[in-house]
Coordinates of C-alpha atoms and ligand atoms in Angstrom, one line a residue:
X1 CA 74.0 35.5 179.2
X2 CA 75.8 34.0 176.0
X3 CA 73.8 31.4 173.6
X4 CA 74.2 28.5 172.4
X5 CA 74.8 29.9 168.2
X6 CA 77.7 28.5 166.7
X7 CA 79.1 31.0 164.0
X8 CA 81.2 29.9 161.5
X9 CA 83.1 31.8 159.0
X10 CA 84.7 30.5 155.9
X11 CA 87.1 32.6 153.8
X12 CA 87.5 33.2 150.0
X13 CA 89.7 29.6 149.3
X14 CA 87.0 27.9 151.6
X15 CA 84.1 28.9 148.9
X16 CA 86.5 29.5 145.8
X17 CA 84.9 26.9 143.5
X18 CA 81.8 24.9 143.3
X19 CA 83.7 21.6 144.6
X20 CA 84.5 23.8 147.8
X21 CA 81.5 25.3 148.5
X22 CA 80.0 21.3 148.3
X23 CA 82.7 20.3 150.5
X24 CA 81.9 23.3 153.3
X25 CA 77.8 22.2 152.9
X26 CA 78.9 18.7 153.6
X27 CA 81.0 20.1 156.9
X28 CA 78.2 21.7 158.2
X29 CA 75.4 19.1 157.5
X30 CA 77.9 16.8 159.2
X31 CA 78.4 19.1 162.4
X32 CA 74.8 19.8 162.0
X33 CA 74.1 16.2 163.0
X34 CA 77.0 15.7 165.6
X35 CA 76.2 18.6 167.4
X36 CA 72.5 20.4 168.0
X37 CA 73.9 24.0 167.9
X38 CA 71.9 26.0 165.9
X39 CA 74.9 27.6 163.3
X40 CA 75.2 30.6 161.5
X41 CA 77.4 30.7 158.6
X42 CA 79.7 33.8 157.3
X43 CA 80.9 33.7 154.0
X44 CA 83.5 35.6 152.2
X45 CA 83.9 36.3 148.3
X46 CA 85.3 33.2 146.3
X47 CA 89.1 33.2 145.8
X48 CA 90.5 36.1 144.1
X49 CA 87.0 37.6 143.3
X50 CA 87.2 40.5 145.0
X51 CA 91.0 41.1 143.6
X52 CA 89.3 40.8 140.5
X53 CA 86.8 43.8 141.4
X54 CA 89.2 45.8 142.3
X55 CA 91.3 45.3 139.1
X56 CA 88.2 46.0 137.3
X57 CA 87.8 49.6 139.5
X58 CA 91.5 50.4 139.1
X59 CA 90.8 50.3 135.1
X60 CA 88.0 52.1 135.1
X61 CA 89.1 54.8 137.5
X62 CA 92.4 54.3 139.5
X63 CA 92.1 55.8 143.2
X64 CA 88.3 55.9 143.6
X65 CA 86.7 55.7 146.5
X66 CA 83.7 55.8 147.3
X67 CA 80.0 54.2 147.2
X68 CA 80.2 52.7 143.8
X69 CA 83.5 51.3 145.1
X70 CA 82.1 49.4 147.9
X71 CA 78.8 48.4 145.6
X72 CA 81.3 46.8 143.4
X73 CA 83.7 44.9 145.9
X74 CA 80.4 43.5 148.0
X75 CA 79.4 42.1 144.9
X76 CA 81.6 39.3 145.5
X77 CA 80.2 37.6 148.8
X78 CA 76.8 38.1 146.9
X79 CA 77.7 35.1 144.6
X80 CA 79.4 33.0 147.1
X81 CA 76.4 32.9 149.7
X82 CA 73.2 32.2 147.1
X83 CA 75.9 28.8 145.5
X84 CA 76.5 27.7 149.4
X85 CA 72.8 28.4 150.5
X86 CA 72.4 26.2 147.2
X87 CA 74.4 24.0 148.3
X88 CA 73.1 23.3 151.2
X89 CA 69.4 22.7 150.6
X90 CA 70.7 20.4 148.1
X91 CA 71.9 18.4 150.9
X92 CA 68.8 18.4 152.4
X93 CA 69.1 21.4 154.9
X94 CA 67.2 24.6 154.8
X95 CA 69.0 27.9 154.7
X96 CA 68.6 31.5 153.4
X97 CA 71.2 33.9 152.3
X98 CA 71.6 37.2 153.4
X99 CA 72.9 40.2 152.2
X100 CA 74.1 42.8 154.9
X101 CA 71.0 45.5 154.0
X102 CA 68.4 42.4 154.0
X103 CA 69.7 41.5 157.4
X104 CA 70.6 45.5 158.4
X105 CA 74.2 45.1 159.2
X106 CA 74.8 49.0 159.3
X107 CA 77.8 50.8 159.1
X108 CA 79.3 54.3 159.3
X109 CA 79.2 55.8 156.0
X110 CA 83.5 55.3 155.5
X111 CA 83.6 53.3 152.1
X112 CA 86.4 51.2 151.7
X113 CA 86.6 50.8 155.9
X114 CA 83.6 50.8 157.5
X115 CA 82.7 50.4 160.9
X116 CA 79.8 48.1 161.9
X117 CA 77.0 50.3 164.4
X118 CA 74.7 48.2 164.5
X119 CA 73.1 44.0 163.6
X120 CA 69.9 43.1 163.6
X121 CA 69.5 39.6 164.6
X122 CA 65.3 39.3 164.3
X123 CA 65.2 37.6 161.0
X124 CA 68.4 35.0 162.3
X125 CA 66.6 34.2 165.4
X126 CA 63.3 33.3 163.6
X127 CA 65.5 31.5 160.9
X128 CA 67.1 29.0 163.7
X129 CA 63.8 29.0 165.1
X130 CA 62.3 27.6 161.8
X131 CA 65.7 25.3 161.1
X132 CA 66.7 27.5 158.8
X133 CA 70.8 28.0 158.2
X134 CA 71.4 32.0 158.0
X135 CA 74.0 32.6 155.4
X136 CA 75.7 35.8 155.9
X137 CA 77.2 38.0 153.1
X138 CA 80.8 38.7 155.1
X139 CA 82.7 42.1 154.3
X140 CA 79.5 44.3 153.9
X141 CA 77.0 46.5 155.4
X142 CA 74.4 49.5 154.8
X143 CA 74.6 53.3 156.3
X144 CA 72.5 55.2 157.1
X145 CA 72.0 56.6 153.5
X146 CA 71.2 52.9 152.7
X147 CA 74.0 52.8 150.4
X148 CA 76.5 49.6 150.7
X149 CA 80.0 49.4 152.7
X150 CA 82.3 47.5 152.8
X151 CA 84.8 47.1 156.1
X152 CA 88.5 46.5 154.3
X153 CA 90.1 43.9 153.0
X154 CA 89.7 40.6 154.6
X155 CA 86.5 42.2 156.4
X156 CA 84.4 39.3 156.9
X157 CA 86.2 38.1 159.9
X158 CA 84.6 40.9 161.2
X159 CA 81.5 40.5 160.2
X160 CA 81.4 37.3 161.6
X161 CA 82.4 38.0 164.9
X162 CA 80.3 41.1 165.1
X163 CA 77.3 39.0 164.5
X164 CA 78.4 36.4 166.9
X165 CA 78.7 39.5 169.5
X166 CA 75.0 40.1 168.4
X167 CA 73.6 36.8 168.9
X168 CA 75.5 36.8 172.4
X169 CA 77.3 33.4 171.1
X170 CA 80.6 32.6 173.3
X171 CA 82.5 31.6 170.2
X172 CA 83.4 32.0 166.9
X173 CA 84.6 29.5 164.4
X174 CA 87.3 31.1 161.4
X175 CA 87.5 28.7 158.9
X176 CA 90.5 29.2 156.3
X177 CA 92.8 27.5 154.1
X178 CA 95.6 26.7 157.0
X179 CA 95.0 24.5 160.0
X180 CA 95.6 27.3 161.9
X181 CA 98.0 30.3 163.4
X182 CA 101.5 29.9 163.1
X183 CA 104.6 31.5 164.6
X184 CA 104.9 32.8 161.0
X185 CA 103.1 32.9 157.6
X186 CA 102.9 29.3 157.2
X187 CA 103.5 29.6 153.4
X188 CA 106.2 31.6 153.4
X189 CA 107.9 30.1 156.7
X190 CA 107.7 25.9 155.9
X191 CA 109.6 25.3 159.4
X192 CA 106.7 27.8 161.6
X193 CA 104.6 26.0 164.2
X194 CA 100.7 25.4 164.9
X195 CA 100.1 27.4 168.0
X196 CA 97.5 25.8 170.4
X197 CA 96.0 29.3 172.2
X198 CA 96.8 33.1 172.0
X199 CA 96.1 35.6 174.0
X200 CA 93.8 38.4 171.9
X201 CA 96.9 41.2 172.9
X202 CA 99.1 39.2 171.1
X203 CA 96.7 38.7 167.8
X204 CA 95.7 41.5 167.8
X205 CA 99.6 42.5 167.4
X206 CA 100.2 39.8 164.6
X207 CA 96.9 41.1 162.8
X208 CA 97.9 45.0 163.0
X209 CA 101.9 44.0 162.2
X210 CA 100.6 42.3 158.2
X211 CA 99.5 38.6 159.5
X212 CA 96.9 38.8 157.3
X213 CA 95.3 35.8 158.9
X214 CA 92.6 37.3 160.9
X215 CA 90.8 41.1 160.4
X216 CA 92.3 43.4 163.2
X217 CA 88.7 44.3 163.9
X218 CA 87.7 41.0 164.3
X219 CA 89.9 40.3 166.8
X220 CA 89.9 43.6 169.1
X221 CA 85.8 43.0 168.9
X222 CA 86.5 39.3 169.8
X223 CA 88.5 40.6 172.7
X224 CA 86.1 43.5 174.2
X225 CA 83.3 41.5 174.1
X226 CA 85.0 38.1 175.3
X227 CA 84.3 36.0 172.4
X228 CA 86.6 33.2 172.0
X229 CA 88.2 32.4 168.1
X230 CA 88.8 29.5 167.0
X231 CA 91.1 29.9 163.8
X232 CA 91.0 26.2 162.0
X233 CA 91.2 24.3 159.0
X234 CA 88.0 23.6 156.4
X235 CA 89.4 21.0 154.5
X236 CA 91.0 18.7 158.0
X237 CA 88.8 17.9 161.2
X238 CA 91.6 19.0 163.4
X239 CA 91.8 21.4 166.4
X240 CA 92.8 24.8 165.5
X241 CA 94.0 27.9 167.1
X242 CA 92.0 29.1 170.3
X243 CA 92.4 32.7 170.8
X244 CA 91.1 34.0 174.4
X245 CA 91.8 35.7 177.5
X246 CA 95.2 35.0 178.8
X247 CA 94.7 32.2 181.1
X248 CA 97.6 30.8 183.9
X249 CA 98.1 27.9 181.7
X250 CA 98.8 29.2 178.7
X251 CA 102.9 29.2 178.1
X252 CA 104.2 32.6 176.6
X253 CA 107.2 32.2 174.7
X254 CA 109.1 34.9 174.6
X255 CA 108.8 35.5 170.6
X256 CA 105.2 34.1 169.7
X257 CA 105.7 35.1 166.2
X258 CA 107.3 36.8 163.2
X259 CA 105.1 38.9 161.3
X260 CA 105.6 40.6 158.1
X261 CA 103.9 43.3 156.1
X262 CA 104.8 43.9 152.2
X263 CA 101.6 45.9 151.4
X264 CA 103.4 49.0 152.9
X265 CA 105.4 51.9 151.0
X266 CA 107.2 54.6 152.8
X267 CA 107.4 57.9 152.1
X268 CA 109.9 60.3 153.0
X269 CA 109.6 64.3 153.2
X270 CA 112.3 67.2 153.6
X271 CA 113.1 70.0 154.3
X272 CA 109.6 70.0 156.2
X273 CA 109.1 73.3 158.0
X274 CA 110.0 72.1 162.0
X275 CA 107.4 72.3 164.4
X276 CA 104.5 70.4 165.7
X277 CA 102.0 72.2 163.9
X278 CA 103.0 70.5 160.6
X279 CA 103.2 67.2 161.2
X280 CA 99.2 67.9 163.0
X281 CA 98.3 69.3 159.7
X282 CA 99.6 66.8 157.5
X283 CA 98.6 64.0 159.1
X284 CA 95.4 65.1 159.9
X285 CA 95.0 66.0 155.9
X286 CA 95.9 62.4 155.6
X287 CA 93.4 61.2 158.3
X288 CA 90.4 63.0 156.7
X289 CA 90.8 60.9 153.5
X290 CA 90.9 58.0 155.8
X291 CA 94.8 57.1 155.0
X292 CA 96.0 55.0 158.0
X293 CA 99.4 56.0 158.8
X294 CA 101.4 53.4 160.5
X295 CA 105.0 53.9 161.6
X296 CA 106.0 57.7 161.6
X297 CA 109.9 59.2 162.3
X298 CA 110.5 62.4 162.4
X299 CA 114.1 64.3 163.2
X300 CA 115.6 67.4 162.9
X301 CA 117.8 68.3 159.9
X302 CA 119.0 71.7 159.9
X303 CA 119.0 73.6 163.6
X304 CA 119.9 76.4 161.9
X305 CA 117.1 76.8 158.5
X306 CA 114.7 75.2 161.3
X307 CA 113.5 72.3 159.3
X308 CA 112.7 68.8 159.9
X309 CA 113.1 65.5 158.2
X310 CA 109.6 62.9 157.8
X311 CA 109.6 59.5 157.0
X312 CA 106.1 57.7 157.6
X313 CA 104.4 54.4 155.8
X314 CA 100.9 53.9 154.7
X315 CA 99.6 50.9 152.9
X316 CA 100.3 50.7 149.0
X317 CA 97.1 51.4 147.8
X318 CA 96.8 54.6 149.6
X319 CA 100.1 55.6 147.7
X320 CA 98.0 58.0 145.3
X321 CA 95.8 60.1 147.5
X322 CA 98.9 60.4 149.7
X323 CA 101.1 61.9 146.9
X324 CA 98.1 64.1 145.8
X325 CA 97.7 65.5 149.2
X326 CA 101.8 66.2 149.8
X327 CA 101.8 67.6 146.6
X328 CA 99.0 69.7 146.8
X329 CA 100.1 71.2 150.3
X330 CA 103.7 71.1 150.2
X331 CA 104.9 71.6 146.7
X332 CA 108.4 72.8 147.5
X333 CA 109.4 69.9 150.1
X334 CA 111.0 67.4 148.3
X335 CA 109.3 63.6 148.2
X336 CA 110.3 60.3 147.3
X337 CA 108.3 57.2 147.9
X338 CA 109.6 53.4 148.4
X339 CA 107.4 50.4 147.6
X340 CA 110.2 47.6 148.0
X341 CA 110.2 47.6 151.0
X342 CA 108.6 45.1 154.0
X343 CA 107.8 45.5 157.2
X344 CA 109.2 42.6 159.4
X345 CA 108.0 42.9 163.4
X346 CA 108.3 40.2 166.2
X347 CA 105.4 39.6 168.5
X348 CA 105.1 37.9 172.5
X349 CA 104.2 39.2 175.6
X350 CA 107.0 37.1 177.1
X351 CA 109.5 39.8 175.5
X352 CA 108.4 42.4 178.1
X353 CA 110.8 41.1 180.4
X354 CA 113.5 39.5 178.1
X355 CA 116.5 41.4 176.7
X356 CA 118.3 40.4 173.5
X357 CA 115.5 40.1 171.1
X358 CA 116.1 42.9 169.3
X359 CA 120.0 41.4 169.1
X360 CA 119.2 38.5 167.9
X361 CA 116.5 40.3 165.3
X362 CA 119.0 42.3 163.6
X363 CA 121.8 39.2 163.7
X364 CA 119.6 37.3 161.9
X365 CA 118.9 40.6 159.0
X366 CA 122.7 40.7 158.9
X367 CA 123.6 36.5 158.3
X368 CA 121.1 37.2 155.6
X369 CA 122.0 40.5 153.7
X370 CA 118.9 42.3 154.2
X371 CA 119.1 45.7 154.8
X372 CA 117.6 47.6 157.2
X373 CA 115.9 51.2 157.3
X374 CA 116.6 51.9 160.7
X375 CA 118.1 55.1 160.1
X376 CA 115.1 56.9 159.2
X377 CA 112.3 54.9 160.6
X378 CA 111.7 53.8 163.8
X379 CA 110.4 51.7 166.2
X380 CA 106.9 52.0 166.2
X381 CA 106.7 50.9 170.0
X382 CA 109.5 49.0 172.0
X383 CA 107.1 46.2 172.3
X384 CA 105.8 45.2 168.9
X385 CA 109.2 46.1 166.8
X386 CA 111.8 44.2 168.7
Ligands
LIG1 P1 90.6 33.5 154.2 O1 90.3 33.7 152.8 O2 90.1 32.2 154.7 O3 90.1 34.7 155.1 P2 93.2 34.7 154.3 O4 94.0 34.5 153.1 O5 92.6 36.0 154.7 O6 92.1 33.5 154.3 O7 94.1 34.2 155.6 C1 94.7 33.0 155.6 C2 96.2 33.2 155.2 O8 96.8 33.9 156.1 C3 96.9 31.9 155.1 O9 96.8 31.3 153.8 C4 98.4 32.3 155.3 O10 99.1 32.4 154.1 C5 98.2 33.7 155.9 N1 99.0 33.9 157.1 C6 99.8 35.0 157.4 N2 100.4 34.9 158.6 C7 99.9 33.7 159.2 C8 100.1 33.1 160.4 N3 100.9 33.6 161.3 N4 99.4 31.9 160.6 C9 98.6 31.4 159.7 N5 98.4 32.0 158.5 C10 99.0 33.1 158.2
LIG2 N1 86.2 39.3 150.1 C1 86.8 40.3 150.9 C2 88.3 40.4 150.6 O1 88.8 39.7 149.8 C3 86.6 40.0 152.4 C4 87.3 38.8 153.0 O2 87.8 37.9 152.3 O3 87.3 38.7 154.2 O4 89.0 41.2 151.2
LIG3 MG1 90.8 36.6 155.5

């Protein structure tokens, strides 16, 4: 049985000054009268806070990671709940802010990307009962060692939908800084269009190829346990973007949108040893320091010296314990590292049965001079790289 609990989420330019966090109070004493659902609010870390944490980190000791990492980064959403619980009871409401260890929000113990186990929603249920607003630290939790996590970088998405999946609500309000998802990074792409409803397959695409829109958690949560998004505007009172189970009505375009990923560096390895049992060994050496790899190509390059040639990407910041592990293990293999590059991918479940995408891709590269790495890195999956 889903509830009635409206959660609603607002990001870092949502909260980033004192005039915004006014404005978001004013929103939801406004829906608070228009509409009796009790809400719970997420909030993230004002704009370019938590940039500025990690900045401060990277000073003080460049490629840390660990606890006093993730204590320093969930600082952030510590300042922007206690000004909008503020906020709020100065326009009359009641509410109470919450960090993630007040409320116990808890985690797996993998700083920097955390996975949430577990919300408890007893104090939040006696809160609405009492007419109290809940307002939700986003981006953080506890483990079991009761030290703090954080979930990665635009986290709180998750956090918010994971606590609407606790409170059995059916939906989930995202509110951000564009009026909702577009066929392309709106700021970037002036000419990309408002989409009206997504399936989650096809967000969940956009959010793993670099849209940085929405979490990736956020969204495969959303999608297991069938809570709809709504992705939409704080500072206009229109409709956003419904993201949901594909329904008969919904149109699938053939291309949905263009995604693109410039936090990526790849890294490219030879003469490699050839066999199996390498590539298992590095990457799982990679794996246990929580490095995600994402696109991976690997050919032969000598039959006859029986070595292989490996070209892989992994976001930028994991750039140093990636180096430190190749060059630790394989001293002799020869390594260079690109970080100009971008990952571009097209997204639409229509393309399953559509030929000439990937032609009209690559015409479109060519008109405009950009070169392509399609020699040494491949096509993650014929779907999502079209
Ligand atoms: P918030 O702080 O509210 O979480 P984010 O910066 O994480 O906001 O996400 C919103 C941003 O996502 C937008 O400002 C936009 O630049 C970017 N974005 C990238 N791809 C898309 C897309 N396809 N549709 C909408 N926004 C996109
Ligand atoms: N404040 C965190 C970040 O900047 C989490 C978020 O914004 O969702 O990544
Ligand atoms: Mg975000």
């Amino acid at each position: 049985m889903k509830t009635e609990i409206c959660v609603k989420k607002f990001g870092g330019t949502s909260v980033g000054s004192v005039e915004r966090i006014t404005a978001v109070a004013d929103r939801i004493l406004s829906d608070s009268m228009k509409d009796k659902r009790p809400q719970v609010v997420v909030a993230s870390a004002m704009a370019g806070e938590t940039n500025r944490l990690v900045d401060l980190a990277n000073k003080t000791n460049l490629g840390f990671r660990g606890p006093a990492y993730d204590m320093l980064l969930a600082s952030g959403e510590q300042v922007s709940i206690a000004l909008l619980a503020m906020a709020l009871e100065k326009k009359g409401l009641k509410a109470k802010p919450y960090l993630a260890h007040q409320l116990g929000i808890v985690t797996d113990s993998m700083y920097s990307r955390a996975r949430i186990k577990e919300i408890k929603t007893d104090l939040i249920l006696k809160d609405l009962e009492n007419g109290i607003i809940p307002v939700v630290a986003g981006f953080q939790g506890v483990d079991e060692f009761d030290n703090i996590t954080t979930l990665g970088r635009g986290g709180s998405d998750t956090s918010a939908v994971a606590l609407a999946v606790a409170l059995k609500a059916s939906e989930c309000e995202i509110y951000t800084d564009v009026p909702g998802v577009f066929s392309a990074d709106p700021r970037i792409v002036p000419k990309a269009k408002k989409i009206d409803q997504l399936c989650f397959e096809e967000m969940v695409e956009m959010a793993s190829l670099g849209s940085k829109v929405l979490h990736i958690r956020s969204v495969e949560i959303a999608a297991k346990f069938q809570v709809k998004l709504h992705v939409r505007s704080t500072f206009e009172a229109t409709e956003g973007t419904w993201i949901m189970n594909m329904t008969e009505s919904m149109e699938s375009p053939v291309v949905t949108s263009v995604t693109h990923d410039a936090n990526t560096a790849i890294f490219r390895l030879a003469p490699l040893p050839n066999g199996p049992e390498v590539l298992a060994s590095l990457f799982g050496k990679l794996s246990d320091k929580g490095i995600i790899v994402d696109v991976i190509s690997q050919n032969e390059l000598d039959v006859s010296s029986g070595s292989q040639r490996l070209a892989f990407s992994v976001p930028l910041e994991d750039i140093l314990p990636t180096k430190e592990i190749i060059s630790k293990n394989y001293p002799k293999v020869d390594c260079t590292v690109m970080d100009d590059v971008a990952k571009v991918s097209i997204v639409g479940v229509g393309m399953r049965n559509h030929p000439g995408v990937a032609a009209k891709f690559f015409k479109v590269l060519a008109e405009n001079k950009i070169p392509a790495l399609g020699n040494n890195i491949r096509n993650q999956s014929q779907r999502d790289h079209r």
